[in-house]
mmCIF file of C-alpha atoms in Angstrom:
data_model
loop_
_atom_site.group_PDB
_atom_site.id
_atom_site.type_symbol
_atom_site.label_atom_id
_atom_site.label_comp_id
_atom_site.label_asym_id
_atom_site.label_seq_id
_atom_site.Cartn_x
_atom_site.Cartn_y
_atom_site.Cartn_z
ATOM 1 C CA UNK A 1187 -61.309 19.384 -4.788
ATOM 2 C CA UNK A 1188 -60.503 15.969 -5.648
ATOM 3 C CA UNK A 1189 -58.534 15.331 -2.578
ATOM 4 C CA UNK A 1190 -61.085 16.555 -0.332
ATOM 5 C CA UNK A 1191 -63.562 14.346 -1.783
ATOM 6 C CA UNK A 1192 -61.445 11.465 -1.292
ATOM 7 C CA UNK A 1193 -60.196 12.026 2.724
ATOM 8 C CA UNK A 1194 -64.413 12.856 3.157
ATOM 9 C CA UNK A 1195 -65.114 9.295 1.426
ATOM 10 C CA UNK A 1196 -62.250 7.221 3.378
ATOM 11 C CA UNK A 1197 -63.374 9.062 6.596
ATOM 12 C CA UNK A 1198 -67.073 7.979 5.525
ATOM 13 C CA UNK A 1199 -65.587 4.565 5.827
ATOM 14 C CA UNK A 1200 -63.070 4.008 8.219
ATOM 15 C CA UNK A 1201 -64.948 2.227 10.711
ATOM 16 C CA UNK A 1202 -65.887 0.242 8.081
ATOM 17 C CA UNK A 1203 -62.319 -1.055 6.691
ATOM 18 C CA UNK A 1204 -61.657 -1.041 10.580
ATOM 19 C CA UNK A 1205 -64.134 -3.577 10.984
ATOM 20 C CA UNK A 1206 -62.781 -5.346 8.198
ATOM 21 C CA UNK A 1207 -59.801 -5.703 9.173
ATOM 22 C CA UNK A 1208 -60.005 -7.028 12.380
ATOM 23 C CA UNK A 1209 -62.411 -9.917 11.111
ATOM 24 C CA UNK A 1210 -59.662 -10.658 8.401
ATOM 25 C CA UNK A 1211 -56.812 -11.016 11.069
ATOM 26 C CA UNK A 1212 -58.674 -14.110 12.192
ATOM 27 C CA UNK A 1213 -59.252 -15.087 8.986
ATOM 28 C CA UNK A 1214 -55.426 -14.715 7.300
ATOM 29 C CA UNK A 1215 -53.390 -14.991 9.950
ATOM 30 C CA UNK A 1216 -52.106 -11.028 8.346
ATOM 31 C CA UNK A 1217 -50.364 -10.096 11.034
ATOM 32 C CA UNK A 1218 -49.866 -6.148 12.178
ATOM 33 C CA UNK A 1219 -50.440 -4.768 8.528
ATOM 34 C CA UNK A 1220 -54.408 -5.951 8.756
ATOM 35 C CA UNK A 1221 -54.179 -4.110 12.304
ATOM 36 C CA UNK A 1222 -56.963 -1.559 13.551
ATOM 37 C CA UNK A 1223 -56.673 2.588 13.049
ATOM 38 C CA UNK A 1224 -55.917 2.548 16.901
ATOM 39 C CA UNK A 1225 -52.644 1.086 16.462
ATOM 40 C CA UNK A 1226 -51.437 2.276 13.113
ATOM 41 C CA UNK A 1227 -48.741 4.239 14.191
ATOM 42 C CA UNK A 1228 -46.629 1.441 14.852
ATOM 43 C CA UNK A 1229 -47.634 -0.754 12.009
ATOM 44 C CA UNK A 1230 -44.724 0.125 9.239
ATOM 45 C CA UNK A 1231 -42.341 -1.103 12.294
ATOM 46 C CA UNK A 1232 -44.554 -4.296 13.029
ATOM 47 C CA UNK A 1233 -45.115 -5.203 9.196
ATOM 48 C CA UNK A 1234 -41.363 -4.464 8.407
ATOM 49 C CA UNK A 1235 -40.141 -6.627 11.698
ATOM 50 C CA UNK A 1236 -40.365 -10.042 9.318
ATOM 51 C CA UNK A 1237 -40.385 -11.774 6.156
ATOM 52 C CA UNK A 1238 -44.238 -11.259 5.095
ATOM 53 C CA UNK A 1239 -46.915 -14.230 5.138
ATOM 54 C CA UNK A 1240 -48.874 -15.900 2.181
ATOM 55 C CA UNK A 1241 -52.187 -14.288 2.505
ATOM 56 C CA UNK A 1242 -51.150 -10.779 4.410
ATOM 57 C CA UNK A 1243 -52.567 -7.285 3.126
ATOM 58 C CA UNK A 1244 -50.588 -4.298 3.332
ATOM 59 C CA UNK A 1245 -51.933 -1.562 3.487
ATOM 60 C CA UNK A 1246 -50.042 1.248 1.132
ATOM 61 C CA UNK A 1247 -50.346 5.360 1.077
ATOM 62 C CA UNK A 1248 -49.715 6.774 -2.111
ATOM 63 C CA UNK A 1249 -49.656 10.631 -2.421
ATOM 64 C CA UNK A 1250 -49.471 12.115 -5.553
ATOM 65 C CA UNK A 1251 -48.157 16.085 -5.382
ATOM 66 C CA UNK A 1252 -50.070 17.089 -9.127
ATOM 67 C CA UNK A 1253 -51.892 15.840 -12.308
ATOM 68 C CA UNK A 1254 -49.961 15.608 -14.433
ATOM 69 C CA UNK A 1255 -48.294 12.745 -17.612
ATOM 70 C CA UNK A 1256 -45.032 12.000 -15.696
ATOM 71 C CA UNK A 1257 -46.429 11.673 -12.261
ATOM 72 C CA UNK A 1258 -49.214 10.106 -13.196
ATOM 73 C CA UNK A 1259 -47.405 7.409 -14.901
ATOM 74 C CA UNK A 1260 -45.064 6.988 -12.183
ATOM 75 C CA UNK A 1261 -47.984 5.587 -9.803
ATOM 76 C CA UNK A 1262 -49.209 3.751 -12.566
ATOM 77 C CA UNK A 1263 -45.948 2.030 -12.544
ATOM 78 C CA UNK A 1264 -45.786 1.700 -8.865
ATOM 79 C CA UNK A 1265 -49.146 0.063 -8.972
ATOM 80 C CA UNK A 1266 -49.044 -2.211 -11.822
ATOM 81 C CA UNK A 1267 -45.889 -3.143 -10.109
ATOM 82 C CA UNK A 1268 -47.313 -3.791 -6.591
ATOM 83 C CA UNK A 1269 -49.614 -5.843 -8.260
ATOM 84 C CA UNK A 1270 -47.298 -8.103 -9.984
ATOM 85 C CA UNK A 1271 -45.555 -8.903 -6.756
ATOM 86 C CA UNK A 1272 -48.611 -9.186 -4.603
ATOM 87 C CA UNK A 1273 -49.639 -12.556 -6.692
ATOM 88 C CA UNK A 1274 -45.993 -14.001 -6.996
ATOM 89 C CA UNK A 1275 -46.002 -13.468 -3.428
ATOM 90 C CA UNK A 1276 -49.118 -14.364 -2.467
ATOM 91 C CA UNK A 1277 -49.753 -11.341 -0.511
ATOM 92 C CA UNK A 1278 -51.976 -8.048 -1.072
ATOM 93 C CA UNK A 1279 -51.210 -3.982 -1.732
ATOM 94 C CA UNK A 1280 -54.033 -2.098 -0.857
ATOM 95 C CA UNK A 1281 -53.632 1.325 -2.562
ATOM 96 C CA UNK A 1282 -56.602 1.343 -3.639
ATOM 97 C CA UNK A 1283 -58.075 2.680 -0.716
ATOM 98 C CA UNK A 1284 -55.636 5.099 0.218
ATOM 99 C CA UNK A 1285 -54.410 6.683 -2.802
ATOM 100 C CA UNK A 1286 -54.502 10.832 -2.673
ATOM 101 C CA UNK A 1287 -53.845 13.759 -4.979
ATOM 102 C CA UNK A 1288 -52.645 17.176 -3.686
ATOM 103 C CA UNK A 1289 -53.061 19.345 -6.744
ATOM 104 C CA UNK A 1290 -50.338 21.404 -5.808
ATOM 105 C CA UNK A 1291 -51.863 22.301 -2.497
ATOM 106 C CA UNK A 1292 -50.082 22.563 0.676
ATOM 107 C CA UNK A 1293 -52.750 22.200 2.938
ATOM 108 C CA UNK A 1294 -53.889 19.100 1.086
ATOM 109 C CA UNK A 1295 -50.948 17.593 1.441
ATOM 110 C CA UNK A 1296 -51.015 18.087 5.181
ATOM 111 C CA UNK A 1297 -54.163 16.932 5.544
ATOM 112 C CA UNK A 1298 -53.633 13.308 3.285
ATOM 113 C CA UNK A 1299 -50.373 13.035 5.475
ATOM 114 C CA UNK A 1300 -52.423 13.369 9.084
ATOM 115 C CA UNK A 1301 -55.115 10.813 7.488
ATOM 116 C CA UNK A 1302 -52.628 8.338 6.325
ATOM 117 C CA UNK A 1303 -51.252 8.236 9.408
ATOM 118 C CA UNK A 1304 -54.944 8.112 11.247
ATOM 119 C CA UNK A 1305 -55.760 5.120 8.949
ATOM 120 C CA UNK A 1306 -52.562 3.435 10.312
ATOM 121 C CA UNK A 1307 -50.898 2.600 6.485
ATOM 122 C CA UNK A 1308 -47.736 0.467 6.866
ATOM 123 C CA UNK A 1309 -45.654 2.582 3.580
ATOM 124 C CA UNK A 1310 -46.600 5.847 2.250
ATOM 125 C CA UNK A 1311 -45.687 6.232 -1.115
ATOM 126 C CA UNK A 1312 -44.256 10.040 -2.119
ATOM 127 C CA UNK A 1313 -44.170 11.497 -5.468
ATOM 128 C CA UNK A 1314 -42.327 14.501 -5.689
ATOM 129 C CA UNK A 1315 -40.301 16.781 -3.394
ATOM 130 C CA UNK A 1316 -43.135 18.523 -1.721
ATOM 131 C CA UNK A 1317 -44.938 15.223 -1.364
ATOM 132 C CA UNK A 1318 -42.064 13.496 0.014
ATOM 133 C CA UNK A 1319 -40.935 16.599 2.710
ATOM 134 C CA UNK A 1320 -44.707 16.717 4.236
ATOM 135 C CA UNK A 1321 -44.881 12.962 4.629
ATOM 136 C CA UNK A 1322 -41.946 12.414 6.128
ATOM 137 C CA UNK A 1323 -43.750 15.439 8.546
ATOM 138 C CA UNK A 1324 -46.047 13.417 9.015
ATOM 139 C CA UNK A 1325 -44.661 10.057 9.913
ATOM 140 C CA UNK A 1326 -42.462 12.002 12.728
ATOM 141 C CA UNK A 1327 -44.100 10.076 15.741
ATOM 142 C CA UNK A 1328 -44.635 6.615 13.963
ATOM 143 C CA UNK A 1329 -42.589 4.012 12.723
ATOM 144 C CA UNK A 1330 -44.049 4.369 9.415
ATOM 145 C CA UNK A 1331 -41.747 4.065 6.551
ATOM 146 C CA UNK A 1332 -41.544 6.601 3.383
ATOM 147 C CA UNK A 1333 -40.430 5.597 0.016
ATOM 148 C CA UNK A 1334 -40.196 8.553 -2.644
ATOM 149 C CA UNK A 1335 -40.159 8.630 -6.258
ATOM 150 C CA UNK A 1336 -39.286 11.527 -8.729
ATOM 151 C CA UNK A 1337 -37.123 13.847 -5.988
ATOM 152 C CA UNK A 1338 -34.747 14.983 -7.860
ATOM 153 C CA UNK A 1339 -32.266 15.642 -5.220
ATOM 154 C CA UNK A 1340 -32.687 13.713 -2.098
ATOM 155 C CA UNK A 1341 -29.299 15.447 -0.760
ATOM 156 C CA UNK A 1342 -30.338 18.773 -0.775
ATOM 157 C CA UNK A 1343 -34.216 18.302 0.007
ATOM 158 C CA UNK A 1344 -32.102 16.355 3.711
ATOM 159 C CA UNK A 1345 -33.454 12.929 3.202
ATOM 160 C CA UNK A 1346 -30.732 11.151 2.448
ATOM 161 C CA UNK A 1347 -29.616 11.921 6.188
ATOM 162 C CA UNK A 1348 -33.720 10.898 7.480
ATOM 163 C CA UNK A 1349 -33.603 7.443 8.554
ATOM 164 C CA UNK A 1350 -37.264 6.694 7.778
ATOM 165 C CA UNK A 1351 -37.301 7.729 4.142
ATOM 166 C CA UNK A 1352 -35.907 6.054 0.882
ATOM 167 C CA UNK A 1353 -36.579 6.284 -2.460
ATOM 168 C CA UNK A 1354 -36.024 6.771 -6.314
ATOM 169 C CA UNK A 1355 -34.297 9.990 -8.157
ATOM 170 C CA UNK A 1356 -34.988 11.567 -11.165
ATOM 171 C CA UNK A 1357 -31.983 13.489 -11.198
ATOM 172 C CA UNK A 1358 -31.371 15.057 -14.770
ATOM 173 C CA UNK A 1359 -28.427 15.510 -16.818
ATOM 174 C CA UNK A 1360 -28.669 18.949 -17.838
ATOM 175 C CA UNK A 1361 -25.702 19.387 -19.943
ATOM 176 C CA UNK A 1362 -27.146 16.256 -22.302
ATOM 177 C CA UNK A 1363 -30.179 18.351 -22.385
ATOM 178 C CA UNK A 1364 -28.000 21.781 -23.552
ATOM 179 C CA UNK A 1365 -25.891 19.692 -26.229
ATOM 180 C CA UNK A 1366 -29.321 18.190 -27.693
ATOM 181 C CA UNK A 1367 -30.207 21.913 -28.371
ATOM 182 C CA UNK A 1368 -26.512 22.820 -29.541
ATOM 183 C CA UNK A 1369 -27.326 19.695 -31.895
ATOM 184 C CA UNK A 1370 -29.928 20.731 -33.856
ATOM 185 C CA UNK A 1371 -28.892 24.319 -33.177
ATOM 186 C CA UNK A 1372 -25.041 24.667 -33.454
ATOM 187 C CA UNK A 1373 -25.047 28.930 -33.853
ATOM 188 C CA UNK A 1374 -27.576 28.965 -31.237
ATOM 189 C CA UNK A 1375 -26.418 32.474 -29.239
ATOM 190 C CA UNK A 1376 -28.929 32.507 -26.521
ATOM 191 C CA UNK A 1377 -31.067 30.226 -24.394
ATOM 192 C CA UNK A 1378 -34.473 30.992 -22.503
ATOM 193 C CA UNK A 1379 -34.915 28.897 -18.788
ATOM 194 C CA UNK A 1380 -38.316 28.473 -18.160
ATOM 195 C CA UNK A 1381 -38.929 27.268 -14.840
ATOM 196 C CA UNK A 1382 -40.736 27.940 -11.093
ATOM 197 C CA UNK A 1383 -38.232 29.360 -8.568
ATOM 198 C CA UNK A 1384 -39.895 27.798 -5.650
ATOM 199 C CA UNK A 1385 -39.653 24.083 -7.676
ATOM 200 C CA UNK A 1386 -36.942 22.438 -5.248
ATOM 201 C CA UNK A 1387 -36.910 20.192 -8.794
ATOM 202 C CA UNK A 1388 -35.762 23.390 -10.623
ATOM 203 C CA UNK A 1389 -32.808 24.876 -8.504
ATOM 204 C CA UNK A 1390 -29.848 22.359 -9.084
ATOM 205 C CA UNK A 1391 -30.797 21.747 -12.756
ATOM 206 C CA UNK A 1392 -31.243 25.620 -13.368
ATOM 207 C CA UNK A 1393 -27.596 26.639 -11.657
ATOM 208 C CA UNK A 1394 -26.347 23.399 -14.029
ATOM 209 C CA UNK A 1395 -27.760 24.820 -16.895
ATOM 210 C CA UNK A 1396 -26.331 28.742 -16.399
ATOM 211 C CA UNK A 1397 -22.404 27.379 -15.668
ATOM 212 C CA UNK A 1398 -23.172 25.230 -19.098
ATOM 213 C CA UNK A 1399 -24.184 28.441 -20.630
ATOM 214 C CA UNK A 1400 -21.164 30.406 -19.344
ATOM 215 C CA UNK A 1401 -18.854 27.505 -20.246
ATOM 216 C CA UNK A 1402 -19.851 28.016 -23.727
ATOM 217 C CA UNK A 1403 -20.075 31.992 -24.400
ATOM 218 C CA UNK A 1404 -23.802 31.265 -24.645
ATOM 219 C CA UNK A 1405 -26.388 34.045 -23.382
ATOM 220 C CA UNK A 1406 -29.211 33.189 -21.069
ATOM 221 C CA UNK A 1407 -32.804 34.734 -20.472
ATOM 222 C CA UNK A 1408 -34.601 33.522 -17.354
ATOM 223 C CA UNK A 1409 -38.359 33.531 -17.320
ATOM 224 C CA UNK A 1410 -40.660 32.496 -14.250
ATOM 225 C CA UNK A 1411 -43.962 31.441 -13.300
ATOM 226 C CA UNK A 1412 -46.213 30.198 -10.239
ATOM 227 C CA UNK A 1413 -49.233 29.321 -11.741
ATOM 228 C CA UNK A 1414 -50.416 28.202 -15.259
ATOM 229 C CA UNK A 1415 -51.593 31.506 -16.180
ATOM 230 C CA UNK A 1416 -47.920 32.901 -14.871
ATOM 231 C CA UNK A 1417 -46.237 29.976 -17.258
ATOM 232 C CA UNK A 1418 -47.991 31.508 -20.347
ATOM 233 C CA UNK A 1419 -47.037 35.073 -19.693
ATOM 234 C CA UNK A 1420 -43.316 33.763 -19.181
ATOM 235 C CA UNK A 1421 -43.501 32.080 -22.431
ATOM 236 C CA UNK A 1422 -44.822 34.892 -24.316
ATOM 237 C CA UNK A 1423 -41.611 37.171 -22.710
ATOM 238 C CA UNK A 1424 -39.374 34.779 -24.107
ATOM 239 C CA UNK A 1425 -40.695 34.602 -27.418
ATOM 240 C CA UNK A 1426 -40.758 38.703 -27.323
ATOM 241 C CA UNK A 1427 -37.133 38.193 -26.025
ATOM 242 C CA UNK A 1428 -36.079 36.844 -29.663
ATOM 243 C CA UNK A 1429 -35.115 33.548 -27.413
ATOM 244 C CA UNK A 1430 -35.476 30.332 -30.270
ATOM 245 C CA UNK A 1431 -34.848 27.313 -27.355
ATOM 246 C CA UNK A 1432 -36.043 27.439 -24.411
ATOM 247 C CA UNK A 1433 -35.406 24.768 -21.248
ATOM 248 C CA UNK A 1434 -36.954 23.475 -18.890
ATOM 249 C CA UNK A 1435 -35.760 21.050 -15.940
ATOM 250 C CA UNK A 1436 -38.109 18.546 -14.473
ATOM 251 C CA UNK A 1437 -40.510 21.351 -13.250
ATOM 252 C CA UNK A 1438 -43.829 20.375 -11.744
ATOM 253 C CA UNK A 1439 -45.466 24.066 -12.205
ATOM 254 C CA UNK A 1440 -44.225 23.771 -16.282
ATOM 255 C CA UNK A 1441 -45.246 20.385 -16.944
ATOM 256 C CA UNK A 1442 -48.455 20.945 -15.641
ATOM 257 C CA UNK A 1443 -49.125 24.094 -17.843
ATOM 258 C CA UNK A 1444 -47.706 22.774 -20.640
ATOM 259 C CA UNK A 1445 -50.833 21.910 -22.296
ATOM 260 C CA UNK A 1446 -51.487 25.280 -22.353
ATOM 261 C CA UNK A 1447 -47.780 26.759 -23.489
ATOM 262 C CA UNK A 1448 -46.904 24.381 -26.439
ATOM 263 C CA UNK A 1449 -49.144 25.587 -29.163
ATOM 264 C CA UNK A 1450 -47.562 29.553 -28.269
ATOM 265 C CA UNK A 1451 -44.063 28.489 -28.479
ATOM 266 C CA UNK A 1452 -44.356 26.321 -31.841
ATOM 267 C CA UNK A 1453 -46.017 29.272 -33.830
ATOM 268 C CA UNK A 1454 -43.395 31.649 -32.877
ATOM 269 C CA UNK A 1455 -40.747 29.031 -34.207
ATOM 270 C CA UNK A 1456 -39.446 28.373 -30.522
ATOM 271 C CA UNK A 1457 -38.334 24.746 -29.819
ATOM 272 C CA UNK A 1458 -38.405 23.966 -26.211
ATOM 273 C CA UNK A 1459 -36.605 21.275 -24.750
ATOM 274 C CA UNK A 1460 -37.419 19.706 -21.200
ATOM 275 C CA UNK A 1461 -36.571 17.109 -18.394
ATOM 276 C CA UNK A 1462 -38.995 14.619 -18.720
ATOM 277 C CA UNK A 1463 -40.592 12.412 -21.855
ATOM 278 C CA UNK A 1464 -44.159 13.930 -20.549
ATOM 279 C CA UNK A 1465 -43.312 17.272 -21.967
ATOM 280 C CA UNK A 1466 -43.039 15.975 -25.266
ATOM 281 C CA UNK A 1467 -46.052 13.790 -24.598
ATOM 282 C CA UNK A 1468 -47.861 17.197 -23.760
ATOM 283 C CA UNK A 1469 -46.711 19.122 -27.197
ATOM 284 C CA UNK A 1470 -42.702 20.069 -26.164
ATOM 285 C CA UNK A 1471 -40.543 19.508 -28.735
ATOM 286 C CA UNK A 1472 -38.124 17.090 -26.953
ATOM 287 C CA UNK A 1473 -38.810 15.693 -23.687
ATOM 288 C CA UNK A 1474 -35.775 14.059 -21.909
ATOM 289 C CA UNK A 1475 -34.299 12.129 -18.890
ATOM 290 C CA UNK A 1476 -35.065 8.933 -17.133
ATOM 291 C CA UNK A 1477 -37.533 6.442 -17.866
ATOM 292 C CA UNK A 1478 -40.833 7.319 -15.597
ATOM 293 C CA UNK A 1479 -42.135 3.397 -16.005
ATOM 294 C CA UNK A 1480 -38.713 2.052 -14.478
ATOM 295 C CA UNK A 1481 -38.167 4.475 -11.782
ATOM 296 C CA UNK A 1482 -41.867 3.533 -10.506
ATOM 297 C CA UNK A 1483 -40.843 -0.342 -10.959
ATOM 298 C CA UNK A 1484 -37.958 0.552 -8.592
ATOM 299 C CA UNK A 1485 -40.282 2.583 -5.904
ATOM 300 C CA UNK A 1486 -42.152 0.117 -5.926
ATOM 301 C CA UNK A 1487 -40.011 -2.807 -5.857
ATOM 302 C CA UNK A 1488 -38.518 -0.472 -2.520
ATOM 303 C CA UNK A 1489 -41.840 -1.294 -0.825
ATOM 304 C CA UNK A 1490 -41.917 -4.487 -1.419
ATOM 305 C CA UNK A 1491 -38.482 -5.120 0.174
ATOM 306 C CA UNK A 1492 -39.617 -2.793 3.790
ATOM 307 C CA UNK A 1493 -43.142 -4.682 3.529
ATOM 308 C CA UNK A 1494 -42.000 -8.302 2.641
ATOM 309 C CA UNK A 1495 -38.331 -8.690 3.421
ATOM 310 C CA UNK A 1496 -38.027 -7.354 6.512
ATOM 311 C CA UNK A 1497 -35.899 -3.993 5.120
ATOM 312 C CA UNK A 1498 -35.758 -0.604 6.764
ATOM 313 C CA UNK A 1499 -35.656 2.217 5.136
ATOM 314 C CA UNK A 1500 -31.380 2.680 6.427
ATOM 315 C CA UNK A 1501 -31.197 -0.650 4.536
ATOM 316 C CA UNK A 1502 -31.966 0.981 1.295
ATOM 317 C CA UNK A 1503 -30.007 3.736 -0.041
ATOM 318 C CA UNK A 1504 -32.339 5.710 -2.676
ATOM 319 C CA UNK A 1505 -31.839 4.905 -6.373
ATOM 320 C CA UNK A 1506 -30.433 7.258 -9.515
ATOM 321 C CA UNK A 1507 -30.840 6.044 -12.713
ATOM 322 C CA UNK A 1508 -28.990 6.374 -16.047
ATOM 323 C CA UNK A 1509 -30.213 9.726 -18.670
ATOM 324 C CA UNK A 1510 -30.125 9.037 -22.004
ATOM 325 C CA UNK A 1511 -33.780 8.658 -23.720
ATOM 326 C CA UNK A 1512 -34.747 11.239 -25.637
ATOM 327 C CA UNK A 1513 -38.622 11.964 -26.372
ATOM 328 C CA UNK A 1514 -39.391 14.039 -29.827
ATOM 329 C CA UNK A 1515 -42.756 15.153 -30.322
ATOM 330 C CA UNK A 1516 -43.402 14.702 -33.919
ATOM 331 C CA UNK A 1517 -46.339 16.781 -34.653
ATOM 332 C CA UNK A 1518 -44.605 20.113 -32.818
ATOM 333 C CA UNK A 1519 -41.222 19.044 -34.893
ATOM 334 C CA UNK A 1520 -43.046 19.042 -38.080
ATOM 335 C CA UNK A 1521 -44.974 22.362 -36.824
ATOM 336 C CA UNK A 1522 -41.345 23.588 -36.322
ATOM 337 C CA UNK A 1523 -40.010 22.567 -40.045
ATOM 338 C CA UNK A 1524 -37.547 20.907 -38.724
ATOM 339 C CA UNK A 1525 -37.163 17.323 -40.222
ATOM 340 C CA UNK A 1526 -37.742 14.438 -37.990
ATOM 341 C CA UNK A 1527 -34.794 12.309 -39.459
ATOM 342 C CA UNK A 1528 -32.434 15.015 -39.625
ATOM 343 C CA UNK A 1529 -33.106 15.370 -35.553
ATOM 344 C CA UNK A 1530 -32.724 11.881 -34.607
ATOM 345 C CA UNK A 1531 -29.473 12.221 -36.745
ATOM 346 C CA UNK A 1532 -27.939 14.920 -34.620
ATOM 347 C CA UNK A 1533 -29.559 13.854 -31.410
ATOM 348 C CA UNK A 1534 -27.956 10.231 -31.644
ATOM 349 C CA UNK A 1535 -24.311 10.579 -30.272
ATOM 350 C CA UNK A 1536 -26.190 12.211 -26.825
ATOM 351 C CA UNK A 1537 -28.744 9.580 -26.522
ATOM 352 C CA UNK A 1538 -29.106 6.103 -25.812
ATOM 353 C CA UNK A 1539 -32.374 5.941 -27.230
ATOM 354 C CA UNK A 1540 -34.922 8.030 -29.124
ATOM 355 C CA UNK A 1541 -38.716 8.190 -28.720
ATOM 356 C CA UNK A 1542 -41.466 9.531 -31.054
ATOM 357 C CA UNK A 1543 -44.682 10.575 -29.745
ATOM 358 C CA UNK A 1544 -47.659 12.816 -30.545
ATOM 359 C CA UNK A 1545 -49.318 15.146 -28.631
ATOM 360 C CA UNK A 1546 -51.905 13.912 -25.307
ATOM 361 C CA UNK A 1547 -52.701 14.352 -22.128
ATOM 362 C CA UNK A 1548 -51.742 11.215 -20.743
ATOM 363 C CA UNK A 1549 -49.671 7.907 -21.734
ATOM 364 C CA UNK A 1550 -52.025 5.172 -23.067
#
């Protein structure tokens, strides 16, 4: 797997970068963040400890939990963004060489986690729940720092009562995401969930979306799935429920099987609406929630102040951002026959802003 290939190839060279790094302490004056494997553990404390130093290279873990649009474009972000800072500040993020992608897989995750902390990183980067839960596993013994992105409820996952773990929320709105489908579907009788029960990203947004339903005299028709294949078989129940909306929270096991899910639910005439603009980006009829581009500017800008300014995570309380942008996919919405104008029409008094896109596998 592509993870496995990637621990095998840093392994390959660790002595190497070890090397490296202790010729460039007497070259740059770094500091503990250009410090050997043999003393990593205590390197996010060292690097942390001080304002950083013209010329210093931090070394940065980032562990991403699947392929797929939204987290993919969230470590875009939090690169692009490292980047930025690095040459205002005159100092270096190396992600490069310690960037990792679970696919979903538990053991993977362990296994990035034990070599982060091996290769003596001084931040580890965590997108998503699971991501974020087996680093922080991982950093038990060390001083190394955590900073996640996309948990979508830090309070309930505990880590908003960890003191070695900050980070940035995608918490969704549901009942914006309910009165978009109300919008465009005012006599609308019942609702379809779609989701993964064992999505910690799921459970909140699910239970808000059910006392929305009640609230209203509005039916509900929960499907599950585990696995792609499971997704597509949940889809096809809801379509052979008579269901015409279906949503879907910010759910890692959906979004990654939506690619395959899309094209089944716009021939049967079944608009589904989801947490996150990648849906829509993958062939979802509306995608909506926070912006994925800002809340990996904000991780990232997190790192930057336990790296450079001398922060600990206690010092940073994790971030929430504002709902409000709503993603249409116009190709499914024309596949629907619904008209794109008359949409954006009903959608406006929920949104702050509306986005059109067509369907692909990534942002460009």
């Amino acid at each position: 797997m592509k993870t496995m290939n990637m621990i095998s190839r840093r392994s390959f060279l660790k002595a190497a970068m070890a090397a490296a790094a202790v010729s460039a302490l007497g070259l740059t004056g770094c500091g503990s963040s250009a410090s050997s494997t043999a003393s990593g553990n205590a390197s996010g404390a060292a690097a942390s400890s001080a304002a950083s130093e013209a010329g210093q290279t931090f070394k940065v873990g980032i562990v991403n939990y699947v392929d797929h649009a939204s987290l993919n474009q969230i470590v875009a972000s939090v690169e692009e963004r490292l980047d930025e800072v690095g040459k205002e500040k005159g100092v270096t993020f190396d992600y490069a060489d310690y960037y990792a992608n679970a696919q979903a897989d538990q053991t993977n995750l362990n296994q990035i986690g034990a070599d982060l902390v091996a290769d003596g990183v001084d931040v580890i980067v965590a997108v998503a729940t699971p991501t974020a839960a087996t680093m922080l596993a991982a950093v038990e013994d060390t001083d190394i720092p955590v900073v996640y992105s996309a948990v979508t409820d830090p309070a309930a996952a505990g880590f908003d009562t960890e003191p070695n773990i900050t980070g940035t929320s995608d918490a969704l709105n549901t009942d914006a995401i309910i009165n978009l489908i109300l919008a465009v579907n005012p006599d609308i009788d019942t609702i379809g969930l779609l989701y993964d029960l064992s999505q910690d990203s799921s459970t909140q947004a699910i239970a808000d979306a059910k006392a929305f339903c009640d609230s209203k005299g509005i039916k509900y028709i929960e499907k599950n799935g585990t696995t792609t294949a499971e997704v597509q078989m949940a889809a096809e129940a809801l379509i052979a429920a008579g269901v015409k909306a279906v949503f879907t929270p910010t759910d890692n096991t959906v979004m990654t099987a939506e690619l395959s899910i899309y094209e089944t639910f716009t021939e049967a005439g079944v608009q589904h609406y989801t947490g996150a603009d990648s849906f829509a980006l993958n062939g979802a009829f509306v995608g909506y929630g926070v912006d994925y581009v800002q809340l990996g500017e904000a991780t990232a800008d997190m790192v930057v102040e336990l790296l450079c300014d001398g922060k600990t995570p206690a010092d940073l309380p994790f971030q929430t951002f504002d709902n409000g942008i709503a993603t249409i996919n116009t190709e499914t919405c024309e596949a629907l026959g619904l008209d794109l104008d008359t949409v954006k029409k009903a959608f406006a008094p929920y949104c702050t802003e509306v986005v059109e896109v067509t369907t692909a596998e990534n942002f460009g």
